[in-house]
XYZ file of C-alpha atoms in Angstrom:
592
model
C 0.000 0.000 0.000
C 0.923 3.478 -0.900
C 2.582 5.145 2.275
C 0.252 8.651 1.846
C -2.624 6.085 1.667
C -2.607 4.537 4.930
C -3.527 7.774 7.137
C -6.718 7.754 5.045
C -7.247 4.013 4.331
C -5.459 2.243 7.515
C -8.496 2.671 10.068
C -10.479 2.021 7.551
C -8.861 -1.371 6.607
C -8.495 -2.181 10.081
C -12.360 -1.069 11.131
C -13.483 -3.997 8.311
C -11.590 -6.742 9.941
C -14.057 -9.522 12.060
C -14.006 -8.404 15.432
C -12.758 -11.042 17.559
C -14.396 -11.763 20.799
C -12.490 -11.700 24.389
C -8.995 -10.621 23.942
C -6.321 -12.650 24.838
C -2.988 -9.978 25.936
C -0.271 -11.756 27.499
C 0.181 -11.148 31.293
C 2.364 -8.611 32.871
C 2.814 -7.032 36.157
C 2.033 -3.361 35.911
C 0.505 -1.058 38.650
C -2.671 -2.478 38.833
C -2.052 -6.605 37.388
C 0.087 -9.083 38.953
C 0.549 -12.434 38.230
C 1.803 -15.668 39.691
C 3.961 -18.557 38.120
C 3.050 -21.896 38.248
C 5.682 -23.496 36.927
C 7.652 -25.861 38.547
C 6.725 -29.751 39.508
C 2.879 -30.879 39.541
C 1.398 -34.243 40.155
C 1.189 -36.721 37.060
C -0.554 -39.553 36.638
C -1.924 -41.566 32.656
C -4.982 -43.024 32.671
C -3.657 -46.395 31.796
C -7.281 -47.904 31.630
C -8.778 -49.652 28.606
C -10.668 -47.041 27.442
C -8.669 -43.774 28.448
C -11.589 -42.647 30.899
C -11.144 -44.366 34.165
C -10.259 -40.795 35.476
C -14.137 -39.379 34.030
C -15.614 -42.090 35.603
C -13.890 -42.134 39.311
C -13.861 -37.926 38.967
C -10.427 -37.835 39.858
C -10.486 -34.060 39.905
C -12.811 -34.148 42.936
C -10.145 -34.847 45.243
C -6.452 -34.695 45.565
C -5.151 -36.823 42.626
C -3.111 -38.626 45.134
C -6.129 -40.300 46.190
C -6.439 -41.775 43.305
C -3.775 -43.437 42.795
C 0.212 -43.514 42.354
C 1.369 -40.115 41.061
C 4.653 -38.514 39.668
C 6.602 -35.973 39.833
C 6.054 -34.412 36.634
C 7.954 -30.038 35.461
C 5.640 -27.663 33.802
C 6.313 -26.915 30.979
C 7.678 -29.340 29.461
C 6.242 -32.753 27.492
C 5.350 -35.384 29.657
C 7.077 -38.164 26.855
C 10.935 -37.905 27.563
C 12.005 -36.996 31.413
C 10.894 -40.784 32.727
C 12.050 -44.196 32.282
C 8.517 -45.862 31.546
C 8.553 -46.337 27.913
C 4.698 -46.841 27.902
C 4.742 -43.502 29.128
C 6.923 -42.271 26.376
C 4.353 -43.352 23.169
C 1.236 -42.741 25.663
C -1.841 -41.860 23.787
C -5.316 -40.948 25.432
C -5.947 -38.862 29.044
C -2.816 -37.280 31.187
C -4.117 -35.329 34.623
C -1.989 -32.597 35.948
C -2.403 -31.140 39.585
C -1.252 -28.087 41.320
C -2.261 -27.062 44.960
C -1.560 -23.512 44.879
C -1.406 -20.777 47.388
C -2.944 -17.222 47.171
C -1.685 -14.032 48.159
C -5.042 -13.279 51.064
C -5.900 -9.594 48.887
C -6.339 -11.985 46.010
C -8.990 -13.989 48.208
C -10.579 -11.224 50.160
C -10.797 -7.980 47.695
C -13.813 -8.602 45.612
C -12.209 -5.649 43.344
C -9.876 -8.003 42.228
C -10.201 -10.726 39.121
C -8.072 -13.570 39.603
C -7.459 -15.137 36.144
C -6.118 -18.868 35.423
C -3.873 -18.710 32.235
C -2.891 -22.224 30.429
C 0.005 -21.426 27.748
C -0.466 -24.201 25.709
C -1.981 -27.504 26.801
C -1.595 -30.494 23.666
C -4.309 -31.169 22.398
C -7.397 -31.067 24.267
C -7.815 -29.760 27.652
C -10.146 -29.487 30.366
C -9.693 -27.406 33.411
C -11.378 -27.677 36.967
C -10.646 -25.477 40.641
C -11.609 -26.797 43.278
C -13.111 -29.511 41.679
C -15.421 -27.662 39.458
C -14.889 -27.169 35.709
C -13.772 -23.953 34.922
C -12.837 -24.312 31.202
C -11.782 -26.674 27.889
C -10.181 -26.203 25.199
C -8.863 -27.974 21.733
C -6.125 -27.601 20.211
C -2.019 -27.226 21.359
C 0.096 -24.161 20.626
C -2.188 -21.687 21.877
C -3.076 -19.712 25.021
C -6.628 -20.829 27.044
C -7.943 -18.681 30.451
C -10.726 -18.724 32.584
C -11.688 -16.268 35.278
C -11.984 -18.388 38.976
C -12.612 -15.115 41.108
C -16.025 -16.674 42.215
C -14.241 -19.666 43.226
C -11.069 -18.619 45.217
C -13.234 -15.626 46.667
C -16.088 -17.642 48.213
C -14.716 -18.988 51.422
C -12.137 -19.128 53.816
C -9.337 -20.903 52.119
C -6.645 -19.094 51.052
C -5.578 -21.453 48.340
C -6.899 -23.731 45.509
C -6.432 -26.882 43.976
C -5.968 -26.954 39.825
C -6.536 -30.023 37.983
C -6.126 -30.054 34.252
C -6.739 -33.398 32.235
C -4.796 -33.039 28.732
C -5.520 -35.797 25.931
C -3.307 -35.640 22.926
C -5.222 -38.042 20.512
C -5.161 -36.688 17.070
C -8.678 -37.587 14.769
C -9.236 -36.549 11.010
C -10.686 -33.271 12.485
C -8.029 -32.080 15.129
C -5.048 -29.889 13.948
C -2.984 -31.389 13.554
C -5.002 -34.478 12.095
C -4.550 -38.298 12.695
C -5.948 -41.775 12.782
C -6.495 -44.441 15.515
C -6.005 -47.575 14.216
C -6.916 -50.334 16.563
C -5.595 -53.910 16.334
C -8.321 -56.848 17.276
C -6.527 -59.755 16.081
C -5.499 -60.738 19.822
C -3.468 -63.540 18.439
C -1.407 -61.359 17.242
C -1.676 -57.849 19.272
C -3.171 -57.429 22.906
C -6.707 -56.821 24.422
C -7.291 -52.846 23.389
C -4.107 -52.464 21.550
C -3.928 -49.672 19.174
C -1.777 -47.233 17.311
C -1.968 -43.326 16.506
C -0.791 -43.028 13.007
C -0.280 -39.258 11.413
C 1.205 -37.829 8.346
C 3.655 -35.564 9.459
C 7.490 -36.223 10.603
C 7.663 -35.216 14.179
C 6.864 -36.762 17.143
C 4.025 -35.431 18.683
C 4.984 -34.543 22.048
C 2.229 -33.717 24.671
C 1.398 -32.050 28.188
C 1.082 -28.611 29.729
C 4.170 -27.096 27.491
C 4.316 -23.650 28.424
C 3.732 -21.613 31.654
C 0.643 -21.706 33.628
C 0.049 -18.375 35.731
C -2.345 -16.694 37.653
C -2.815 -13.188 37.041
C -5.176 -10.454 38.444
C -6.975 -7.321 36.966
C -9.360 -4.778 38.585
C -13.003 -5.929 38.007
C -13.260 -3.263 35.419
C -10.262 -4.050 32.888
C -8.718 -3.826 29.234
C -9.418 -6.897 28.015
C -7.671 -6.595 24.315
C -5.297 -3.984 22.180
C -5.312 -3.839 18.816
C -2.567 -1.917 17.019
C -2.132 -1.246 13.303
C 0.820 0.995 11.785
C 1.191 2.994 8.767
C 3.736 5.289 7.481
C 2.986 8.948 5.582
C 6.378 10.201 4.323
C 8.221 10.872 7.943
C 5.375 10.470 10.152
C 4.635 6.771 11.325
C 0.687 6.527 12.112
C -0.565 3.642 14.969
C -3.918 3.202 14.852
C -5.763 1.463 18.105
C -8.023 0.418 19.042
C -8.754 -0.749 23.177
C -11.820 -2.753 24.479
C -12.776 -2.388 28.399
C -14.999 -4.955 30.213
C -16.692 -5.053 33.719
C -18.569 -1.805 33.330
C -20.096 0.604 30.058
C -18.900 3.507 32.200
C -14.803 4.621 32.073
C -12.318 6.802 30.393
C -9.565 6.164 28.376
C -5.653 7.648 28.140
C -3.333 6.087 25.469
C 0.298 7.277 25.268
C 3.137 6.431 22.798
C 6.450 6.668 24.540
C 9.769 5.894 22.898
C 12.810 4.071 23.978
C 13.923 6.976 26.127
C 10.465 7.216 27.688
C 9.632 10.312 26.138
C 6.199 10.624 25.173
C 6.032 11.033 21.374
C 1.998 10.608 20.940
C -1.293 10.787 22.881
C -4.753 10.189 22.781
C -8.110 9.349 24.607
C -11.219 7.144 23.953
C -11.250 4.065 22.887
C -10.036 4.073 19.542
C -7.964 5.992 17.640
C -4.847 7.486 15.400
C -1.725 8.556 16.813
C 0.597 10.497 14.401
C 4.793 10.230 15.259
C 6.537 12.996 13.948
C 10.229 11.285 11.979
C 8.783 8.107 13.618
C 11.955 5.169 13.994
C 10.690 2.452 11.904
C 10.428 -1.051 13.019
C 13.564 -2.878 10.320
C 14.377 -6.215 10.278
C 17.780 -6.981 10.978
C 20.977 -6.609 9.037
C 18.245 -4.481 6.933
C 18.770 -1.107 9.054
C 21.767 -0.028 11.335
C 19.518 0.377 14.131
C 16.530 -2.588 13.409
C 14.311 -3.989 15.991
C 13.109 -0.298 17.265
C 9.771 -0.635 19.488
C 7.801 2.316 20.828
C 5.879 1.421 24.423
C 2.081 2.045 23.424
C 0.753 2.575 27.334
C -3.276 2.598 28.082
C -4.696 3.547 31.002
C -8.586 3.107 31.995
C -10.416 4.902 35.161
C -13.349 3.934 35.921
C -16.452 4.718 38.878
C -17.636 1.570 40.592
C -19.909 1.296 43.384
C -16.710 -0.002 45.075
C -15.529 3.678 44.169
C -12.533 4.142 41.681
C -11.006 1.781 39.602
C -7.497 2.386 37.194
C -5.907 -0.476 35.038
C -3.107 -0.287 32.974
C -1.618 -1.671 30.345
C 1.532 -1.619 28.104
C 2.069 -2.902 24.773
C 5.240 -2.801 22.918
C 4.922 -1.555 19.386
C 6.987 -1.466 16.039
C 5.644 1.454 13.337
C 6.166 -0.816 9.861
C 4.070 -1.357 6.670
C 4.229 -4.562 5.208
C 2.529 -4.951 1.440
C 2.858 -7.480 -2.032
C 3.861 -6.214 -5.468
C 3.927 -8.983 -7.967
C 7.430 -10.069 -7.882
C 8.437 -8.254 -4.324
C 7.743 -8.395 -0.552
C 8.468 -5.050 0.737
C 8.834 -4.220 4.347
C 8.736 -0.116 4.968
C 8.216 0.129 1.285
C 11.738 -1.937 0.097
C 12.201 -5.158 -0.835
C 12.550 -7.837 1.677
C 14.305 -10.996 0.802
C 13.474 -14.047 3.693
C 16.976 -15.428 4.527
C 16.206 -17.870 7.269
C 15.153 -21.171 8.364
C 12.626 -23.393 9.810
C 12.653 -24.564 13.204
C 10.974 -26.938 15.463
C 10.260 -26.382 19.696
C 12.069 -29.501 20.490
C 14.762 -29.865 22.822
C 16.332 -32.820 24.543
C 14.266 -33.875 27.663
C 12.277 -31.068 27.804
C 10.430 -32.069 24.935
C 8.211 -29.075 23.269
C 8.606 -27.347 26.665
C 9.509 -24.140 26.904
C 12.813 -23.134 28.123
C 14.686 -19.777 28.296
C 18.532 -20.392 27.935
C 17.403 -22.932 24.852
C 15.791 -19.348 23.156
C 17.831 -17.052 23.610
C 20.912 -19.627 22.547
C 18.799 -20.057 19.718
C 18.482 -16.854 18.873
C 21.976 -15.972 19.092
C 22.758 -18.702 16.579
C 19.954 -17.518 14.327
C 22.178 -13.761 14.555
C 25.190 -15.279 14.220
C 24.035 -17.297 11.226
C 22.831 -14.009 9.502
C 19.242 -15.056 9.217
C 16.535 -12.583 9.349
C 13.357 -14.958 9.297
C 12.052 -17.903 10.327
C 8.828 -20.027 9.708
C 6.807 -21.578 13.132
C 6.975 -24.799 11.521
C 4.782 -26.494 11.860
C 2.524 -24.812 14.426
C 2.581 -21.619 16.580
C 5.122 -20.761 18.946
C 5.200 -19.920 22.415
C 4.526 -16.042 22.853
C 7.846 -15.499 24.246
C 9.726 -16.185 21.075
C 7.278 -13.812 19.238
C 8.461 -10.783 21.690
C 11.869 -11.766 20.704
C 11.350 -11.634 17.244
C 10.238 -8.002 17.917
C 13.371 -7.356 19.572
C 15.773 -8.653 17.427
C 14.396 -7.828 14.242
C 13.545 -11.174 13.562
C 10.515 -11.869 10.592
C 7.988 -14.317 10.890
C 6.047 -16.550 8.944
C 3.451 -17.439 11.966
C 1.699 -21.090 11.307
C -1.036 -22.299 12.636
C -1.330 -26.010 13.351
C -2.362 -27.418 9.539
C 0.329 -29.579 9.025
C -0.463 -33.406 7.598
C -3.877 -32.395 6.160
C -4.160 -35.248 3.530
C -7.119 -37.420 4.197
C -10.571 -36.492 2.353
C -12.511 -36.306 5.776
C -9.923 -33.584 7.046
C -11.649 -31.310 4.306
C -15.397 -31.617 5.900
C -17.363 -28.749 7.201
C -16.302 -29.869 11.470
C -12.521 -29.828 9.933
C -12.608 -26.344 8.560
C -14.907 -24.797 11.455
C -12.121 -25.860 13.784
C -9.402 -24.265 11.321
C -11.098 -20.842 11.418
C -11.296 -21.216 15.236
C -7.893 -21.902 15.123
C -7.134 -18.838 13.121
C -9.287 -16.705 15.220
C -7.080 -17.663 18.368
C -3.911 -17.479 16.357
C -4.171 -13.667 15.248
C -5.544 -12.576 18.581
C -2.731 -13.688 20.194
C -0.214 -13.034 17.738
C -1.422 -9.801 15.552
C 0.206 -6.600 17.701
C 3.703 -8.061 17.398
C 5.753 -6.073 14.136
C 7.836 -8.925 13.432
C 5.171 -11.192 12.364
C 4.736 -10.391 8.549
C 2.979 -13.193 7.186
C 0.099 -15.425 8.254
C 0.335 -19.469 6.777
C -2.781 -21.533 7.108
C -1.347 -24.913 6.705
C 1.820 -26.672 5.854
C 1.844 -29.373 2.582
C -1.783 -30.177 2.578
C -3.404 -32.250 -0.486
C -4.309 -29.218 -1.956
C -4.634 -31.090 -5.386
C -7.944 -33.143 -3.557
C -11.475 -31.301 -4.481
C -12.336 -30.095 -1.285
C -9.642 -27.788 -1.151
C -9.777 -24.990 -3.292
C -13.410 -23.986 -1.248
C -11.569 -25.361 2.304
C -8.469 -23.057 1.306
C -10.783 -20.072 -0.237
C -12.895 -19.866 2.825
C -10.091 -20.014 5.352
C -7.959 -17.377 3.666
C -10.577 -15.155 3.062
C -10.817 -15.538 6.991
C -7.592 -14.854 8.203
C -7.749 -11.682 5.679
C -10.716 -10.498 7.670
C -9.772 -10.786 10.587
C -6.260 -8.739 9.676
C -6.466 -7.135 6.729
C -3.274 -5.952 7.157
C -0.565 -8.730 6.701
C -0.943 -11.243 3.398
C -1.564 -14.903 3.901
C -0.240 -17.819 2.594
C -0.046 -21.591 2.725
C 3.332 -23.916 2.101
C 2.841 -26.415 -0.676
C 4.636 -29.169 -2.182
C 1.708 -29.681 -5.070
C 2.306 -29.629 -8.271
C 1.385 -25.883 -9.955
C -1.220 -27.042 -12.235
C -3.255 -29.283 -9.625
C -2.818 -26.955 -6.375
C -6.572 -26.111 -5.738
C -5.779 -23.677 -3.106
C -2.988 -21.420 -5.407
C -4.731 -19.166 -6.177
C -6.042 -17.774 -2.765
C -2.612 -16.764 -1.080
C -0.770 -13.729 -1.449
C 2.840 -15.352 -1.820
C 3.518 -18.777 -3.415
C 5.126 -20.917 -0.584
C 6.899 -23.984 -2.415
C 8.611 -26.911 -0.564
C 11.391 -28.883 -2.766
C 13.720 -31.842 -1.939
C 15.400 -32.159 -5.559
C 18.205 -34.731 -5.591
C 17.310 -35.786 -1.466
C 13.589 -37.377 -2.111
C 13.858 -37.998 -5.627
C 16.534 -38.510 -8.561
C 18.355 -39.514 -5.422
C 22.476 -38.377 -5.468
C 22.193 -36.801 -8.890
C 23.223 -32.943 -7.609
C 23.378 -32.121 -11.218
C 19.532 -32.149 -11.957
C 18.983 -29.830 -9.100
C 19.462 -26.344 -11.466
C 16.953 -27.453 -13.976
C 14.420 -28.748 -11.534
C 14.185 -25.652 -9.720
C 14.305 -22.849 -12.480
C 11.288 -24.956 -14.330
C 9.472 -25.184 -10.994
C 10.007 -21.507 -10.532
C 8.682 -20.546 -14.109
C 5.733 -22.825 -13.710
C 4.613 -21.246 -10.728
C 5.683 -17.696 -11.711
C 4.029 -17.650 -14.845
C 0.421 -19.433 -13.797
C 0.054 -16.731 -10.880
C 2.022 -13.811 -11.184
C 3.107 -13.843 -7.438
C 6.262 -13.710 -5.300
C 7.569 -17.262 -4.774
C 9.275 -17.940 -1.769
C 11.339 -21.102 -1.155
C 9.805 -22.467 1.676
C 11.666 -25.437 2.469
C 14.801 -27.121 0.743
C 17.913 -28.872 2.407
C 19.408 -31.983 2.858
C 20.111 -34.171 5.653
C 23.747 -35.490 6.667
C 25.623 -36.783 9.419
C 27.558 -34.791 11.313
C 31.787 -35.939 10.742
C 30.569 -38.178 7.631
C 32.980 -37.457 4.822
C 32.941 -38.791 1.023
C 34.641 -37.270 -2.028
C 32.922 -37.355 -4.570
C 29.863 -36.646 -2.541
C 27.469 -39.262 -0.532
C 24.052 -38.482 0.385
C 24.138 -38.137 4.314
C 27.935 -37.319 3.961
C 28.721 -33.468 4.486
C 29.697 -32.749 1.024
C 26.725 -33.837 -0.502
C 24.554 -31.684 1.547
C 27.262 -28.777 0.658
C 27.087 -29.631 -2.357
C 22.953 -29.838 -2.612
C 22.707 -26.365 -1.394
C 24.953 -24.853 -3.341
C 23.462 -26.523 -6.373
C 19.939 -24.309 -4.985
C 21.793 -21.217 -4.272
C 22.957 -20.583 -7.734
C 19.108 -20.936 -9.172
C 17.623 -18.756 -6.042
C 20.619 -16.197 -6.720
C 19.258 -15.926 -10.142
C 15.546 -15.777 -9.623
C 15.893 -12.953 -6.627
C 16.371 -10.590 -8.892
C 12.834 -11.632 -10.721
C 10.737 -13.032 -7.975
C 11.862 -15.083 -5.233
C 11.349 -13.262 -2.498
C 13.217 -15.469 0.158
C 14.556 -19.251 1.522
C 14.107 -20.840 4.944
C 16.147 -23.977 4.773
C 15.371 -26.921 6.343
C 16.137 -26.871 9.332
C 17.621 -24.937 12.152
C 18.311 -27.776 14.516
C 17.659 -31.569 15.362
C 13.825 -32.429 16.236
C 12.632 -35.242 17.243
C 11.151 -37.446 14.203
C 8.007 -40.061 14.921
C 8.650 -43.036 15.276
C-alpha cells in the first residue's frame, strides 16, 4: 500500500476486519495486574485404563489426585514423553491429569475488586480445566493460550488457596489440527486386548502435556481486556492506529500514550479508539536491513473507571513497532523496500524437555539464528510460544506465523467440522499473535493435499478468513503440489513452495537440481504472477561423515545440494523469489 494512503485508508482497513471476541494480551505485572507462576513440579498420573476414561468415571479431579492413585513428579512446561524411564509412558496416547495445589496471596482472596485469572500457555491437544473440583474451562487444540476467570471460586470462602486439575488428551482424529488416525488392532493372536496405534502424516513426534507456563494473574473488576494496534507510514510520520476494548462496566475513560525508547512521550490520545501520528517516527527494520533494526515504541493505556466499590485504574503496556508490510507482484516489501526471507525453519524440540519451553534454549537459539545471519524464520509447523514472538520483535527477527495445519491429507480432514475448527484456530492465532511487528505473514497450513477437491473452497474460505480478521498482513499456505493441480494457489498472497530435488527424488544426482528448480520456478511464476518464496529445501547429513565425490548423508553432498539451490535462487531474486528458509535450524525429534 501506498505510504500517503494509509492515514486515510489504515483505520479504515483495520475497522473492516471480524471483530474477535475476548482478547487474549499476554500477562504482565504493571501497577494495577500481577501475576503468579506456576511453573515448577505438579502431580502426574496416565490413565492407563482400557478405554482412556477411568479418570471421568472415578472424577479424579474431585479430590487430591493422590487419592487416586500412584502419582509422579512431573515439570511444567515441558512434554510429559521424555524426562521418565517408563517407555509406555513415552508413546502414551489418550488422558494425562496434571495437579497443582496452589497458594494465594489473602488480597487476592478477600478484595472482591480483584479478578483472579487462570492462564494455560499451551496444553496439547485437548484440555479441560477444573478449581476446586469444578470445571472452569476446555479447550482444543495445542500451541495456543486458554484462560478462565476463577474469582467466584477462590473468593467464596475461607481458604486461602486452591487446587488446579487439568486433564490433557493428545489423541489426534481426522478433524483435530494437527489431524490423525487411531487404528486399533483386534486380532489378539497377534496384538493385545485394546491395543492400538496413533498413526499421522507428518514427521515429528508429537509430544504432549502442559508445554508452556501456567500463571495466575489479576486485573481490577473493570479491565482492558484486548489492544489492537495497526501501523502505517505517511512520508516521515509513522501513524498507529488502536483500538482498546474495556470490560466489567459501560462507564470509564480512556488515556493512550506512545512513549519511545527513552520514555519520552512522542503521541497521545483518549477514547477508545484511535490514530496517533509520530513525527520522523523510527521504523520497526528487520535486521541486518537497518543499522539500528528492531526499534519498538511502548504504546501505554490507562482506563479509570467509577464503581460502586468507588474508583477503579488499570493499565496496560504494549510494545509496538511502526512498519508497513505490502505485495507487489514479484516483491515483498517491508517499509516500502524489498525484503528478501533469509532464514530457516525450526521446530520447539529440545532434549528432555520435549516441546517445553525453556529460556537459555531461546535465547541460545536466537543468538545462533544472529550469528548465522538469518533474518526470518517459519513456526513450523505450528505456533510458537509467545515469548519467542516478543523476541522476534526485539531482534528484528521476521515471521512466517503457522497455525497447526500440518499433515492435512485425508478427504474427511476437508469436511465442514474440519474447517470450522481451522477458522477457530485462526481466530485464536491472530488474537494472540497480531500486535507483534515482526510477524509479517500469516500461513494456514503446511503441505496439505491441496490437489484433492475439497480444497480450493476449504483453502478459499479459510484465507478469506484470516484476511478479515487482519487485513493488514498477506496470507499464505506452504505447498509441495504440483502448480497445475494446487486447488488452493490461487487464494494466497505469496507462493510458498517446498522442494527436496536430488534428497527425495533422482536420489544423489546434484546435477539435476538447477533445472528442476528454475522450471518449478517458471511454472509457478508464470500461472500466478506472485512472489515465490522457497519455503523449504535442504538436505540431511551426518555430522563428521565425509565422502569425495559426494554421498548423500555425507557433508559434502549436503554442501554440495545447497549450493546446487543457491545458484538458481541467486538468479531468480532478482525476478521473484522473495526469500529461503532452509530446512532446518536444529535436530527435532522425528516419529517413530
Amino acid at each position: 500500500m501506498h505510504a500517503g494512503l494509509w492515514a486515510a485508508l489504515g483505520p479504515l482497513l483495520w475497522a473492516c476486519g471480524l471483530a474477535l471476541q475476548g482478547g487474549m494480551l499476554y500477562p504482565q505485572e504493571s501497577p494495577s495486574r500481577e501475576r503468579k507462576e506456576l511453573d515448577g513440579l505438579w502431580s502426574f498420573r496416565a490413565d492407563f485404563s482400557e478405554d482412556r476414561r477411568q479418570g471421568f468415571e472415578l472424577q479424579w479431579y474431585r479430590t487430591p489426585l493422590r487419592e487416586s492413585g500412584p502419582t509422579l513428579d512431573m515439570p511444567v512446561p515441558s512434554s510429559f514423553n521424555d524426562v521418565g524411564q517408563d517407555r509406555q509412558l513415552r508413546s502414551f496416547v489418550g488422558w494425562v491429569w496434571y495437579e497443582r495445589e496452589v497458594t494465594l496471596p489473602q488480597r487476592w482472596t478477600q478484595d472482591l475488586g480483584t479478578r483472579v485469572v487462570l492462564r494455560i500457555g499451551s496444553a496439547h491437544y485437548h484440555a479441560i480445566v477444573w478449581v476446586n473440583g469444578v470445571h472452569v474451562a476446555e479447550h482444543e487444540g495445542g500451541h495456543l493460550p486458554f484462560e478462565a476467570d476463577i474469582s467466584k471460586l477462590v473468593q467464596s470462602g475461607p481458604l486461602s488457596s486452591c487446587r488446579i486439575t487439568i486433564a490433557i488428551n493428545n489423541t489426534l482424529t481426522p478433524h483435530t489440527l494437527p489431524p490423525g488416525t487411531i487404528l486399533h488392532k483386534t486380532d489378539i493372536s497377534k496384538y493385545p486386548k485394546g491395543y492400538f496405534v496413533q498413526n499421522t502424516n507428518f514427521d515429528f513426534f508429537n509430544y504432549a502435556g502442559l508445554h508452556r507456563p501456567v500463571l495466575l494473574y489479576t486485573t481490577p473488576t473493570t479491565y482492558i481486556d484486548d489492544i489492537t494496534v495497526t501501523t502505517g507510514v505517511d512520508q516521515d510520520t509513522g501513524l498507529v492506529d488502536y483500538q482498546v476494548s474495556a470490560q466489567g462496566s459501560e462507564y470509564f475513560q480512556l488515556e493512550v500514550r506512545l512513549l519511545d525508547q527513552e520514555g519520552k512521550v512522542v503521541a497521545q490520545g483518549t477514547g477508545g479508539r484511535g490514530q496517533l501520528q509520530v513525527p520522523n517516527a523510527h521504523l520497526w527494520w528487520p535486521y541486518l536491513m537497518h543499522e539500528h533494526p528492531a526499534y519498538l515504541y511502548s504504546l501505554e493505556v490507562r482506563l479509570t473507571a467509577q464503581t460502586a466499590a468507588g474508583a477503579v485504574s488499570d493499565f496496560y503496556a504494549l510494545p509496538v513497532g511502526i512498519r508497513t508490510v505490502a505485495v507487489t507482484e514479484h516483491r515483498f516489501l517491508i517499509n516500502g523496500k524489498p525484503f528478501y526471507f533469509h532464514g530457516v525453519n525450526k521446530h520447539e524440540d529440545a532434549d528432555i524437555r520435549g516441546r517445553g519451553f525453556d529460556w537459555p534454549l531461546l535465547v541460545k537459539d536466537f543468538n545462533l539464528l544472529r550469528w548465522l545471519g538469518a533474518n526470518a524464520f517459519r513456526t513450523s509447523h505450528y505456533p510458537y510460544a509467545e515469548e519467542v514472538m516478543q523476541l522476534c520483535d526485539r531482534y528484528g527477527i521476521v515471521v512466517i506465523d503457522e497455525s497447526p495445519g500440518v499433515g492435512i491429507v485425508l478427504a474427511q480432514s476437508y469436511s465442514n467440522e474440519s474447517l470450522q475448527h481451522h477458522l477457530q484456530v485462526m481466530e485464536e492465532l491472530v488474537r494472540r499473535d497480531k500486535n507483534h511487528p515482526a510477524v509479517v505473514m500469516w500461513s494456514v497450513a503446511n503441505e496439505p493435499a491441496s490437489f484433492l477437491k475439497p480444497a480450493g473452497y476449504y483453502f478459499k474460505t479459510l484465507i478469506a478468513h484470516t484476511k478479515a480478521l487482519d487485513p493488514s498482513r498477506p496470507v499464505t499456505f506452504v505447498t509441495n503440489s504440483n502448480y497445475e493441480a494446487d486447488l488452493g494457489a490461487p487464494y494466497v498472497d505469496v507462493i510458498c513452495v517446498n522442494s527436496y530435488y536430488s534428497w527425495y527424488h533422482d536420489y544423489g544426482h546434484l546435477e539435476v537440481i538447477q533445472l528442476h528448480l528454475a522450471t518449478e520456478f517458471e511454472n509457478w511464476y508464470r500461472t500466478y504472477q506472485k512472489p515465490i518464496i522457497q519455503s523449504e529445501y535442504g538436505a540431511g547429513s551426518i555430522a563428521g561423515f565425509h565422502q569425495d565425490p559426494p554421498l548423500m548423508f555425507s557433508e559434502e553432498y549436503q554442501k554440495g545440494l545447497l549450493e546446487q539451490y543457491h545458484l538458481v535462487l541467486d538468479q531468480k531474486r532478482k525476478d521473484y523469489v522473495v526469500g529461503e528458509l532452509i530446512w532446518n535450524f536444529a535436530d527435532f525429534m522425528t516419529d517413530q
